[in-house]
XYZ file of C-alpha atoms in Angstrom:
743
model
C -34.113 -85.825 56.561
C -37.543 -86.446 55.024
C -40.125 -83.884 53.877
C -43.875 -83.506 54.369
C -45.788 -81.163 52.057
C -49.149 -79.856 53.227
C -51.118 -78.916 50.114
C -54.056 -76.840 51.348
C -55.494 -76.320 47.871
C -54.518 -78.760 45.103
C -55.826 -76.262 42.536
C -53.115 -73.905 43.749
C -49.863 -75.891 44.111
C -48.032 -72.782 45.304
C -50.108 -72.891 48.513
C -47.942 -75.723 49.813
C -46.227 -75.750 53.194
C -43.027 -77.798 53.495
C -41.796 -79.305 56.754
C -38.567 -81.262 57.373
C -38.751 -84.221 59.742
C -36.206 -86.830 60.864
C -36.182 -90.124 58.969
C -38.129 -92.781 60.869
C -40.897 -90.403 62.012
C -44.446 -91.743 61.433
C -46.579 -89.318 59.430
C -49.402 -89.617 61.971
C -47.067 -88.372 64.733
C -46.322 -85.243 62.718
C -50.036 -84.664 62.072
C -50.939 -85.033 65.746
C -48.193 -82.648 66.776
C -48.662 -79.960 64.113
C -52.405 -80.255 63.416
C -54.011 -81.914 66.459
C -57.497 -80.668 65.571
C -57.424 -81.903 61.989
C -58.449 -79.861 58.973
C -62.246 -80.182 58.818
C -62.128 -81.528 55.230
C -61.248 -84.808 53.598
C -57.668 -85.406 52.556
C -55.519 -87.672 50.410
C -52.106 -89.065 51.263
C -49.133 -89.603 48.918
C -45.575 -90.869 49.419
C -43.067 -90.139 46.650
C -45.936 -89.465 44.243
C -47.809 -92.733 44.954
C -51.184 -92.479 46.681
C -51.624 -94.488 49.879
C -54.675 -95.292 51.993
C -55.319 -93.107 55.033
C -54.877 -96.264 57.108
C -51.195 -96.027 56.141
C -50.626 -92.707 57.923
C -48.491 -94.642 60.406
C -45.924 -94.970 57.591
C -42.428 -94.183 58.871
C -40.685 -91.691 56.626
C -37.419 -92.884 55.087
C -34.395 -90.765 54.226
C -35.253 -88.364 51.337
C -38.929 -89.461 51.274
C -41.470 -86.806 50.274
C -44.999 -87.188 51.644
C -47.896 -84.992 50.467
C -51.034 -84.317 52.510
C -53.555 -82.899 50.000
C -56.684 -81.288 51.481
C -59.741 -81.817 49.304
C -62.408 -79.154 48.625
C -65.921 -79.609 49.967
C -67.040 -80.778 46.542
C -64.409 -83.311 45.405
C -66.014 -83.434 41.949
C -64.549 -80.016 41.219
C -61.040 -81.460 41.473
C -59.943 -83.593 38.544
C -57.349 -86.322 38.755
C -55.219 -84.299 36.336
C -55.216 -81.324 38.678
C -54.242 -83.542 41.599
C -51.482 -85.166 39.561
C -49.855 -81.880 38.643
C -50.331 -80.466 42.116
C -48.451 -83.425 43.545
C -45.753 -83.037 40.868
C -45.377 -79.363 41.694
C -45.142 -80.155 45.401
C -42.480 -82.778 44.769
C -40.612 -80.357 42.520
C -40.612 -77.706 45.219
C -39.166 -80.133 47.747
C -36.535 -81.479 45.407
C -35.257 -78.047 44.492
C -35.457 -76.764 48.040
C -33.245 -79.492 49.473
C -30.671 -79.804 46.683
C -28.188 -77.471 45.155
C -29.096 -76.599 41.611
C -28.943 -78.888 39.767
C -29.724 -82.337 41.156
C -26.563 -84.225 41.939
C -26.080 -87.779 40.682
C -26.791 -90.597 43.104
C -24.062 -90.887 45.689
C -22.354 -94.218 46.319
C -21.880 -95.271 49.932
C -18.752 -96.801 51.414
C -15.168 -95.642 51.929
C -13.817 -93.216 49.380
C -11.870 -94.992 46.653
C -13.607 -98.352 47.188
C -15.174 -99.606 43.960
C -18.771 -100.469 44.724
C -21.704 -100.342 42.332
C -25.340 -99.743 43.206
C -26.675 -100.826 39.855
C -25.867 -103.256 37.061
C -27.666 -102.826 33.765
C -26.442 -106.174 32.464
C -27.206 -108.816 35.070
C -25.103 -111.979 35.154
C -27.826 -114.456 34.248
C -31.232 -114.566 32.658
C -34.040 -114.990 35.152
C -37.816 -115.099 35.339
C -38.799 -111.999 37.322
C -42.393 -112.945 38.058
C -44.483 -109.948 39.077
C -41.660 -107.465 38.448
C -41.670 -104.515 36.084
C -40.969 -105.160 32.399
C -37.650 -103.474 31.518
C -37.783 -100.147 29.678
C -34.786 -99.581 27.424
C -33.643 -96.171 26.247
C -30.795 -95.711 23.815
C -28.412 -98.509 22.823
C -27.543 -100.997 25.572
C -26.117 -104.424 26.257
C -28.855 -106.111 28.251
C -29.682 -109.526 29.678
C -33.324 -110.271 28.817
C -35.747 -111.862 31.260
C -37.409 -115.215 30.637
C -40.995 -114.720 29.527
C -41.686 -118.471 29.652
C -39.923 -121.383 31.281
C -36.841 -122.456 29.254
C -36.529 -126.137 28.516
C -34.018 -128.672 27.160
C -34.625 -131.585 24.809
C -32.607 -134.163 22.885
C -32.633 -134.593 19.143
C -32.003 -137.944 17.445
C -33.101 -138.162 13.851
C -33.527 -141.971 13.885
C -32.943 -141.878 10.140
C -29.362 -143.059 10.411
C -27.409 -144.426 13.333
C -24.370 -142.505 12.143
C -25.745 -139.066 13.071
C -26.520 -137.609 15.578
C -25.255 -140.671 17.437
C -26.018 -140.226 21.128
C -28.545 -137.355 20.818
C -27.822 -133.645 20.723
C -29.085 -131.474 23.559
C -30.887 -128.238 22.682
C -31.989 -125.386 24.922
C -35.024 -123.356 23.782
C -35.675 -120.007 25.443
C -38.156 -117.182 24.923
C -37.164 -113.888 26.517
C -38.503 -110.354 26.868
C -36.036 -107.655 25.785
C -38.199 -104.769 26.942
C -41.164 -102.493 26.370
C -41.956 -101.129 22.925
C -40.139 -101.561 19.622
C -36.501 -102.575 19.995
C -33.913 -103.535 17.395
C -31.525 -106.342 18.391
C -28.288 -106.379 16.408
C -26.086 -108.835 18.323
C -26.667 -111.821 20.598
C -24.103 -113.184 23.043
C -23.913 -116.504 24.886
C -21.811 -115.791 27.925
C -19.232 -113.349 26.567
C -19.164 -114.872 23.078
C -20.770 -113.258 20.054
C -22.824 -116.038 18.479
C -21.645 -114.996 14.996
C -18.214 -116.426 15.888
C -19.693 -119.875 16.564
C -20.261 -122.557 13.905
C -23.487 -122.286 11.942
C -26.476 -123.778 13.717
C -25.044 -123.661 17.226
C -27.237 -120.660 18.108
C -30.259 -119.537 16.098
C -32.338 -116.553 17.137
C -35.104 -114.254 15.987
C -36.488 -110.981 17.317
C -40.233 -110.393 17.441
C -41.465 -106.836 17.874
C -45.094 -106.214 18.894
C -46.378 -106.056 15.324
C -44.548 -109.294 14.507
C -45.767 -111.494 17.366
C -49.124 -109.691 17.291
C -49.338 -110.172 21.074
C -50.694 -113.711 20.552
C -49.214 -117.206 20.953
C -48.314 -119.395 18.001
C -46.577 -116.969 15.643
C -43.187 -117.304 17.333
C -43.305 -121.104 17.471
C -44.196 -121.287 13.792
C -41.344 -118.957 12.845
C -38.747 -120.810 14.946
C -39.587 -124.217 13.465
C -40.489 -127.709 14.638
C -39.980 -128.486 18.302
C -40.052 -124.873 19.515
C -42.903 -124.139 21.899
C -43.884 -120.905 23.637
C -45.244 -122.402 26.839
C -43.571 -125.523 28.219
C -43.500 -126.475 31.897
C -40.900 -128.812 33.379
C -41.673 -131.014 36.369
C -39.415 -130.241 39.310
C -39.918 -133.736 40.745
C -38.278 -135.542 37.837
C -34.545 -135.257 37.418
C -32.541 -138.270 38.497
C -34.848 -141.285 38.772
C -32.828 -144.444 38.005
C -34.476 -147.399 36.249
C -31.722 -149.963 36.814
C -33.465 -153.310 36.373
C -36.681 -154.886 35.192
C -39.840 -153.699 37.002
C -38.126 -150.596 38.449
C -40.837 -147.933 38.493
C -40.869 -144.158 39.035
C -44.011 -142.016 39.267
C -46.750 -141.022 38.975
C -45.416 -137.443 38.760
C -47.697 -134.532 37.892
C -46.512 -132.866 34.704
C -47.955 -129.458 35.597
C -49.687 -127.449 38.297
C -53.456 -127.379 38.886
C -55.225 -125.238 36.335
C -52.753 -126.012 33.536
C -53.506 -128.254 30.573
C -51.731 -129.693 27.548
C -51.619 -132.756 25.341
C -47.972 -133.112 24.303
C -45.945 -134.966 26.944
C -42.162 -135.041 26.610
C -39.955 -137.498 28.502
C -36.149 -137.184 28.630
C -34.211 -140.449 29.079
C -30.439 -140.835 29.451
C -28.180 -143.906 29.464
C -25.106 -142.187 30.933
C -22.635 -145.007 30.252
C -23.855 -145.955 26.803
C -25.656 -149.048 25.487
C -23.631 -152.148 24.672
C -23.110 -155.805 25.546
C -20.024 -158.073 25.419
C -20.779 -161.549 24.067
C -19.308 -164.627 25.731
C -17.932 -166.129 22.567
C -16.113 -164.736 20.728
C -16.269 -161.699 23.106
C -17.544 -159.103 20.656
C -18.969 -155.766 21.797
C -22.486 -155.504 20.353
C -25.369 -152.991 20.612
C -27.954 -153.224 23.357
C -31.416 -151.762 23.945
C -33.716 -150.916 26.855
C -37.498 -151.194 26.824
C -39.839 -149.261 29.105
C -43.544 -148.719 29.543
C -44.775 -145.149 29.867
C -48.138 -144.676 31.560
C -50.067 -141.450 31.923
C -53.257 -140.613 33.731
C -55.445 -137.531 33.886
C -55.568 -135.582 37.174
C -58.120 -133.060 38.315
C -57.030 -129.931 40.195
C -57.350 -131.814 43.488
C -54.883 -134.500 42.290
C -57.612 -137.119 41.879
C -57.342 -139.566 38.946
C -59.869 -139.091 36.159
C -60.621 -142.108 33.940
C -58.244 -144.962 33.146
C -54.516 -145.003 32.516
C -52.966 -144.871 29.064
C -49.711 -146.601 28.182
C -47.074 -146.848 25.482
C -44.001 -149.026 25.093
C -40.730 -147.183 24.485
C -37.401 -148.620 23.311
C -34.052 -146.909 23.719
C -31.530 -148.204 21.241
C -28.867 -147.165 18.780
C -30.560 -148.924 15.913
C -32.297 -146.841 13.282
C -35.704 -148.398 12.558
C -36.086 -149.773 9.051
C -32.368 -149.957 8.412
C -29.594 -152.415 9.083
C -27.585 -149.718 10.834
C -26.613 -150.523 14.381
C -23.863 -149.062 16.456
C -22.113 -149.599 19.748
C -22.167 -146.529 21.978
C -19.984 -146.321 25.060
C -20.765 -142.599 25.436
C -24.085 -141.336 26.843
C -27.263 -142.092 24.914
C -29.921 -139.370 25.265
C -33.444 -139.382 23.938
C -36.556 -137.189 24.193
C -39.728 -139.210 23.733
C -42.765 -137.177 22.689
C -46.238 -138.549 23.356
C -49.436 -136.906 22.145
C -52.302 -137.617 24.515
C -55.890 -138.142 23.374
C -56.986 -134.764 24.727
C -55.751 -131.686 26.504
C -55.679 -132.230 30.247
C -53.562 -132.193 33.354
C -51.446 -135.359 33.232
C -49.338 -137.454 35.591
C -46.708 -139.838 34.219
C -45.126 -143.099 35.413
C -42.331 -145.134 33.784
C -41.561 -148.817 34.365
C -38.527 -150.611 32.991
C -39.537 -153.875 31.325
C -36.169 -155.225 30.088
C -33.391 -156.814 32.093
C -30.046 -155.052 32.414
C -26.689 -156.382 31.346
C -24.363 -157.645 33.982
C -21.892 -154.874 34.935
C -18.903 -156.891 33.703
C -20.685 -157.642 30.438
C -21.867 -154.157 29.375
C -23.856 -151.048 30.255
C -27.577 -150.236 30.146
C -28.108 -147.929 33.138
C -31.154 -145.726 32.430
C -32.035 -142.400 34.055
C -35.361 -140.586 33.742
C -33.931 -137.053 33.542
C -36.895 -134.878 32.638
C -40.655 -134.569 32.288
C -42.249 -131.702 30.335
C -45.735 -130.772 29.203
C -46.409 -128.469 26.272
C -49.265 -126.338 27.523
C -52.083 -125.228 25.276
C -51.618 -121.855 23.658
C -53.656 -119.210 25.449
C -56.219 -117.426 23.302
C -56.497 -113.693 22.785
C -53.803 -111.209 23.758
C -50.999 -112.866 25.718
C -47.970 -110.643 25.236
C -47.898 -106.927 25.861
C -46.428 -104.159 23.733
C -42.984 -105.725 24.138
C -40.101 -107.013 22.023
C -39.335 -110.720 22.425
C -36.184 -112.711 21.651
C -36.414 -116.430 20.830
C -33.221 -118.519 20.917
C -32.345 -122.133 20.242
C -28.935 -123.142 21.584
C -27.197 -126.343 20.531
C -26.008 -126.854 24.086
C -23.942 -129.974 23.516
C -21.712 -128.371 20.861
C -19.080 -126.822 23.066
C -21.309 -124.420 25.059
C -21.129 -124.964 28.792
C -24.340 -125.113 30.790
C -23.568 -121.919 32.703
C -23.046 -119.974 29.487
C -26.338 -121.230 28.096
C -28.236 -119.313 30.761
C -26.249 -116.124 30.148
C -27.832 -114.891 26.940
C -27.444 -111.166 26.386
C -28.035 -108.892 23.428
C -27.184 -105.466 22.107
C -30.440 -103.603 21.709
C -31.467 -100.143 20.517
C -34.843 -98.607 21.317
C -37.077 -97.036 18.714
C -38.786 -93.838 19.855
C -40.779 -90.984 18.411
C -39.299 -87.457 18.503
C -40.869 -85.051 21.046
C -43.373 -83.705 18.516
C -44.445 -87.213 17.469
C -44.161 -88.931 14.110
C -42.505 -92.196 13.086
C -40.380 -94.228 15.459
C -36.641 -94.265 14.767
C -33.636 -95.720 16.555
C -32.852 -93.189 19.250
C -30.215 -92.526 21.896
C -31.665 -89.072 22.635
C -32.465 -88.119 26.227
C -35.097 -85.689 24.904
C -36.921 -88.560 23.178
C -36.692 -90.677 26.351
C -37.970 -87.791 28.515
C -40.995 -87.361 26.262
C -41.665 -91.097 26.140
C -41.780 -91.333 29.948
C -44.470 -88.664 29.980
C -46.681 -89.835 27.098
C -46.476 -93.633 27.163
C -49.759 -95.157 28.294
C -48.335 -98.484 29.555
C -45.423 -97.584 31.847
C -45.305 -93.779 31.651
C -47.474 -90.907 32.857
C -49.981 -91.321 29.968
C -50.119 -87.552 29.405
C -51.006 -86.017 26.034
C -48.185 -84.341 24.108
C -49.984 -81.030 24.621
C -48.865 -81.225 28.263
C -45.200 -81.671 27.266
C -42.921 -78.764 26.360
C -42.211 -80.283 22.944
C -40.746 -77.043 21.567
C -38.011 -76.945 24.203
C -37.410 -80.697 24.037
C -37.025 -80.485 20.264
C -34.366 -77.825 20.823
C -32.682 -79.950 23.495
C -32.732 -82.920 21.127
C -30.332 -80.934 18.947
C -28.470 -79.348 21.860
C -27.757 -82.718 23.470
C -27.107 -84.525 20.163
C -23.404 -85.145 20.842
C -24.271 -87.043 24.046
C -26.334 -90.189 24.523
C -28.632 -91.630 27.163
C -28.284 -95.439 27.228
C -30.026 -97.061 30.175
C -32.379 -99.869 31.193
C -35.001 -99.113 33.820
C -35.605 -102.465 35.527
C -37.185 -101.507 38.841
C -40.499 -99.902 39.704
C -39.897 -96.165 40.189
C -41.978 -93.022 39.980
C -42.308 -91.033 36.761
C -40.623 -88.115 38.511
C -37.599 -90.237 39.439
C -37.341 -91.535 35.867
C -37.397 -87.989 34.494
C -34.651 -86.929 36.904
C -32.546 -89.954 35.985
C -32.780 -88.952 32.324
C -31.973 -85.260 32.797
C -29.241 -85.498 35.464
C -26.387 -86.454 33.088
C -27.184 -83.332 31.077
C -27.104 -80.894 33.993
C -30.862 -80.418 33.847
C -34.016 -81.023 35.873
C -37.661 -81.759 35.040
C -39.664 -78.567 35.561
C -43.480 -78.482 35.999
C -44.934 -75.289 34.553
C -48.600 -75.359 35.431
C -50.112 -78.203 33.423
C -46.994 -78.560 31.266
C -43.827 -80.522 31.998
C -40.677 -78.782 30.825
C -36.934 -78.925 31.536
C -34.698 -76.491 33.417
C -31.254 -76.511 31.806
C -28.139 -75.476 33.714
C -25.342 -73.657 31.925
C -23.989 -70.228 31.118
C -26.797 -67.662 31.263
C -26.024 -64.427 29.449
C -29.240 -62.666 30.501
C -30.591 -61.878 33.963
C -34.237 -62.742 34.421
C -34.876 -60.353 37.297
C -33.327 -57.718 39.542
C -33.847 -57.638 43.308
C -32.855 -54.654 45.380
C -33.785 -53.004 48.661
C -36.900 -51.836 46.851
C -38.416 -55.292 46.273
C -36.704 -57.394 48.980
C -38.715 -57.463 52.204
C -36.731 -55.607 54.863
C -34.914 -57.899 57.282
C -35.648 -61.071 55.276
C -32.337 -61.494 53.447
C -29.902 -64.109 54.682
C -26.557 -64.952 53.090
C -24.569 -68.071 54.013
C -21.300 -69.581 52.828
C -20.140 -73.186 53.059
C -16.570 -73.903 54.142
C -14.494 -77.065 53.834
C -14.387 -79.329 56.857
C -11.571 -81.581 57.985
C -11.288 -84.700 55.812
C -13.329 -83.183 52.992
C -13.202 -84.958 49.615
C -10.496 -83.811 47.234
C -12.290 -84.736 44.034
C -15.246 -86.431 42.366
C -15.421 -90.005 41.075
C -18.143 -90.898 38.576
C -19.215 -94.470 37.907
C -20.560 -95.107 34.408
C -20.921 -98.083 32.058
C -18.451 -98.911 29.323
C -20.200 -98.770 25.946
C -18.591 -102.000 24.707
C -19.389 -104.480 27.476
C -21.551 -102.402 29.882
C -19.303 -103.072 32.840
C -18.665 -100.531 35.563
C -15.990 -97.961 34.698
C -14.757 -94.987 36.663
C -13.391 -91.509 36.021
C -11.998 -89.062 38.574
C -11.555 -85.287 38.576
C -9.032 -83.979 39.435
C -7.081 -86.989 38.257
C -4.806 -86.712 41.310
C -7.684 -87.078 43.813
C -7.110 -89.665 46.556
C -10.415 -89.492 48.477
C -13.086 -88.392 46.005
C -16.811 -88.199 46.596
C -18.335 -91.049 44.625
C -21.395 -90.880 42.385
C -23.096 -93.115 39.847
C -24.448 -91.712 36.588
C -27.047 -93.992 34.931
C -27.394 -93.565 31.193
C -23.799 -92.497 30.532
C -21.668 -94.876 28.466
C -19.038 -92.386 27.269
C -15.769 -91.847 29.122
C -15.679 -88.274 27.793
C -19.195 -87.502 29.030
C -18.464 -89.006 32.454
C -15.193 -87.061 32.776
C -16.886 -83.799 31.819
C -19.649 -84.412 34.330
C -17.118 -85.244 37.052
C -15.340 -81.962 36.363
C -18.633 -80.043 36.405
C -19.620 -81.598 39.749
C -16.252 -80.842 41.312
C -16.128 -77.257 40.051
C -19.665 -76.663 41.253
C -18.733 -77.891 44.745
C -15.742 -75.548 44.767
C -17.245 -72.422 43.234
C -20.962 -72.507 44.126
C -20.769 -72.054 47.889
C -22.766 -68.896 48.542
C -26.478 -69.266 49.241
C -28.991 -66.459 49.622
C -32.597 -66.467 50.802
C -34.932 -63.501 50.884
C -38.619 -62.689 50.771
C -40.216 -60.662 48.030
C -43.762 -60.005 46.911
C -45.767 -62.080 44.439
C -43.325 -61.268 41.628
C -41.234 -64.082 43.102
C -43.678 -66.569 41.594
C -42.662 -65.376 38.121
C -39.231 -66.880 38.634
C -38.381 -70.236 37.162
C -35.927 -72.679 38.604
C -32.512 -72.045 37.104
C -33.126 -68.369 36.359
C -30.158 -66.052 36.730
C -31.084 -63.090 38.909
C -29.168 -60.011 39.992
C -29.196 -58.915 43.650
C -28.082 -55.432 44.674
C -28.355 -54.544 48.344
C -26.915 -51.826 50.511
C -26.257 -54.008 53.566
C -23.639 -56.362 52.049
C -22.471 -53.496 49.786
C -23.479 -55.229 46.575
C -23.695 -52.083 44.477
C -26.091 -49.308 45.377
C -29.791 -49.757 44.904
C -32.854 -47.568 45.017
C -35.786 -46.160 43.057
C -36.051 -43.743 40.154
C -38.169 -40.784 41.244
C -37.952 -38.607 38.137
C -36.814 -38.352 34.535
C -35.910 -35.519 32.203
C -34.818 -36.728 28.787
C -31.840 -39.051 29.339
C -31.348 -37.914 32.931
C -32.779 -39.977 35.792
C -33.280 -38.683 39.292
C -32.989 -41.339 41.994
C -34.009 -41.468 45.645
C -30.486 -41.244 47.120
C -27.075 -39.721 46.569
C -24.758 -42.099 44.734
C -21.035 -42.651 45.168
C -19.357 -41.384 41.989
C -15.788 -41.718 43.281
C -13.427 -43.927 41.352
C -13.703 -45.014 37.758
C -16.531 -45.740 35.352
C -20.032 -46.433 36.696
C -22.852 -48.576 35.379
C -26.569 -48.936 36.072
C -29.102 -51.762 35.737
C -32.789 -50.849 35.390
C -35.665 -53.117 36.277
C -38.232 -53.510 33.522
C -41.985 -53.292 34.261
C -42.321 -57.039 33.578
C -39.712 -57.863 36.240
C -36.850 -58.345 33.806
C -33.666 -56.336 33.824
C -31.760 -54.300 31.236
C -28.150 -54.863 30.281
C -25.570 -52.828 32.194
C -25.451 -49.221 30.935
C -22.384 -47.020 31.404
C -23.544 -43.656 32.859
C -22.186 -40.310 33.993
C -22.997 -37.993 36.857
C -25.587 -35.276 36.373
C -25.630 -31.924 38.162
C -26.087 -33.637 41.514
C -25.048 -36.977 43.057
C -28.600 -38.317 42.727
C -28.764 -37.657 38.999
C -27.725 -40.256 36.435
C -27.157 -39.374 32.784
C -27.740 -42.176 30.280
C -25.893 -42.161 26.924
C -29.201 -42.545 25.087
C -32.891 -42.856 25.788
C -33.714 -45.440 28.469
C -34.096 -48.967 26.973
C -37.209 -49.553 29.060
C -40.213 -47.644 30.367
C -39.357 -45.564 33.449
C -42.140 -45.326 36.028
C -41.923 -42.700 38.750
C -45.474 -41.758 39.644
C -48.101 -43.316 41.857
C -49.911 -45.081 39.007
C -47.229 -47.755 38.666
C -44.544 -49.315 40.812
C -41.448 -47.153 40.713
C -38.551 -48.358 38.545
C -35.779 -49.781 40.717
C -32.096 -49.788 39.841
C -28.647 -51.076 40.789
C -25.622 -48.777 40.494
C -21.863 -49.088 40.847
C -18.618 -50.084 39.127
C -18.827 -53.148 36.866
C -17.030 -55.335 39.408
C -19.499 -54.678 42.254
C -22.575 -53.516 40.377
C -24.625 -56.588 41.287
C -24.237 -60.110 42.638
C -25.618 -62.825 40.382
C -27.427 -65.910 41.678
C -29.245 -68.931 40.235
C -32.741 -69.636 41.584
C -33.150 -73.055 43.217
C -36.533 -72.487 44.913
C -39.367 -69.979 45.006
C -42.169 -70.836 47.427
C -45.009 -68.942 49.107
C -44.262 -67.701 52.618
C -47.659 -66.253 53.525
C -50.023 -63.665 52.089
C -48.408 -61.909 49.137
C -44.911 -63.043 50.085
C -42.595 -65.485 48.354
C -39.323 -66.874 49.686
C -36.595 -67.092 47.063
C -33.590 -69.388 47.513
C -30.587 -69.118 45.228
C -26.923 -70.058 44.909
C -24.263 -67.851 43.437
C -23.924 -67.833 39.664
C -20.420 -68.964 38.733
C -19.862 -69.323 34.969
C -16.427 -70.821 35.644
C -18.023 -74.102 36.749
C -18.891 -74.868 33.125
C -15.265 -74.786 31.930
C -14.471 -78.235 30.552
C -18.036 -79.447 31.189
C -20.456 -80.690 28.539
C -20.097 -78.546 25.431
C -23.710 -77.361 25.361
C -23.412 -75.743 28.823
C -20.929 -73.024 27.871
């Protein structure tokens, strides 16, 4: 099912009306059916927190979508964007808590029970350029595969100082990648599955550049990485296997770049795959050979028209080091990168013509392939990079590293974050720090001031959750609300809007009741109690998918360990087998022990409740204790509005405080009559029993049936001065064996 929230007054989020509709229903169909005459005011339309144009009201609702129709006041200037933002958040919060058991379950995996199938992979198999996609946001310590921030390129190095080294030309791969948003420390780099520290020196060199180090401009990285490393190189897709077999063979002109791009350094890759040598007739010696070519380049405008005249340069491929007597016979491939600096920066097209004759096949080898064409583009001026951490790598690809491995560069990275109250950035695996960052970051987060974040509670949770980590990479575009829920779910918690402040509702053992509801403050006839029973073929356990901390591959834990057909969930951010097992146990025990649901209407005091509050319910219909009102007091003796059942053993009483809270259970004795209760001491709260204040209500009975405890999962307006409360039974046993901070 999907949900539509009608927000009649964005300045009062509690005025929302929630409707459930089948997935696939267009929003406009619902509007025409439920509100055919419109609303008489302007409105705004949101889907999952993102505003859409009113022309998109034909949007078909998807499973679990939440749409918000917000009616605007006559004077829109009175409604700030901040008020709208928090109204939408509150509406989304109401829907999420109304349709889910408390607390939000992890994302369920589809497919047959027991079948291993992942819906996410933090460490992708290969690096890729994700043009137009979101920049990854890392929290905690992860093994991640960075995205290309510029086009990687290969080139061949030949010193030409001595023919003895590097012989045929060593291939290098230069890559510049984006690790993620913000300041990130990189401690280890891997090529394929190999830690580069285990490779010989010089095979892989790398440097990390945080925002303050690359200064968001081009040039700093290239200078730090050394000669031949460029930050913006484009490779022509048209050049790759052009053979120049004999004299006058010509290939090109090929454009070195797209329209609008310019550069002045042209690089040409040439390969003689079978070596360069010649066999003399007499006495039949094998001797070196060389190939000569003419490289021509012309300027193109953006319409592919030639500008000016052609330029040319003669190029020789040989194994002879200029200025020396060294010469060598090579029967293995000869590879060269020829670099040409043009007279100016422009868009260039290149042609190559072979000018020397080949050897006869039976007499030697001189086959020549034009394998690559690159143009080093001009460095852009001003700010180029964002507030991101970059990783530059140079891989000596011809020294035992396969081509596939060279495009599988990953790294172990740890995010630096500020604590909830602010201050200096430190390496952090804290979910509380991540939660705060999502809310305050101005680039990818909600851009809210810290004054709108419950920093006091989050500082406490930072300590409470300290034994557990949140290690995750957000790679896709999602809403702030979804990110907050992803962060809090592994900790049995939920994001909780409190007016203009964003807080957290934490599940766990609750020693204190927040409120007491009895016949006196439950609207007559409004209470409904339901119980869920097992159906045929029901799951016999819970399977949690998490990521192994060492290699970030999918791992699984099941509770109970004997389960054969468990429900399957994924838990982003968890990289601890212990944490995953504890969460699996919590989820299973909740499904087994939290089956009773209650709904009832009360007056406006229901809006005082917070999600996750433990409340006591005493009601005469289901025989949950005895409930009523105090109508008099003399010293420690209370007179109530009904005769109480004193049969059996010891009796206790709960008294509702004037602020809606509830006292601890008090053991009492019978007075002179059945409607008189004698307290052991003075009442621990003010007792009201006149017409100036609402009468004090109570719950009475033996300890075992005194009151039924529930946990609030929703509290929403149901009309004038009425609030509907939804709750599930409070079962402290579900926290046995769960995360340590919950008990």
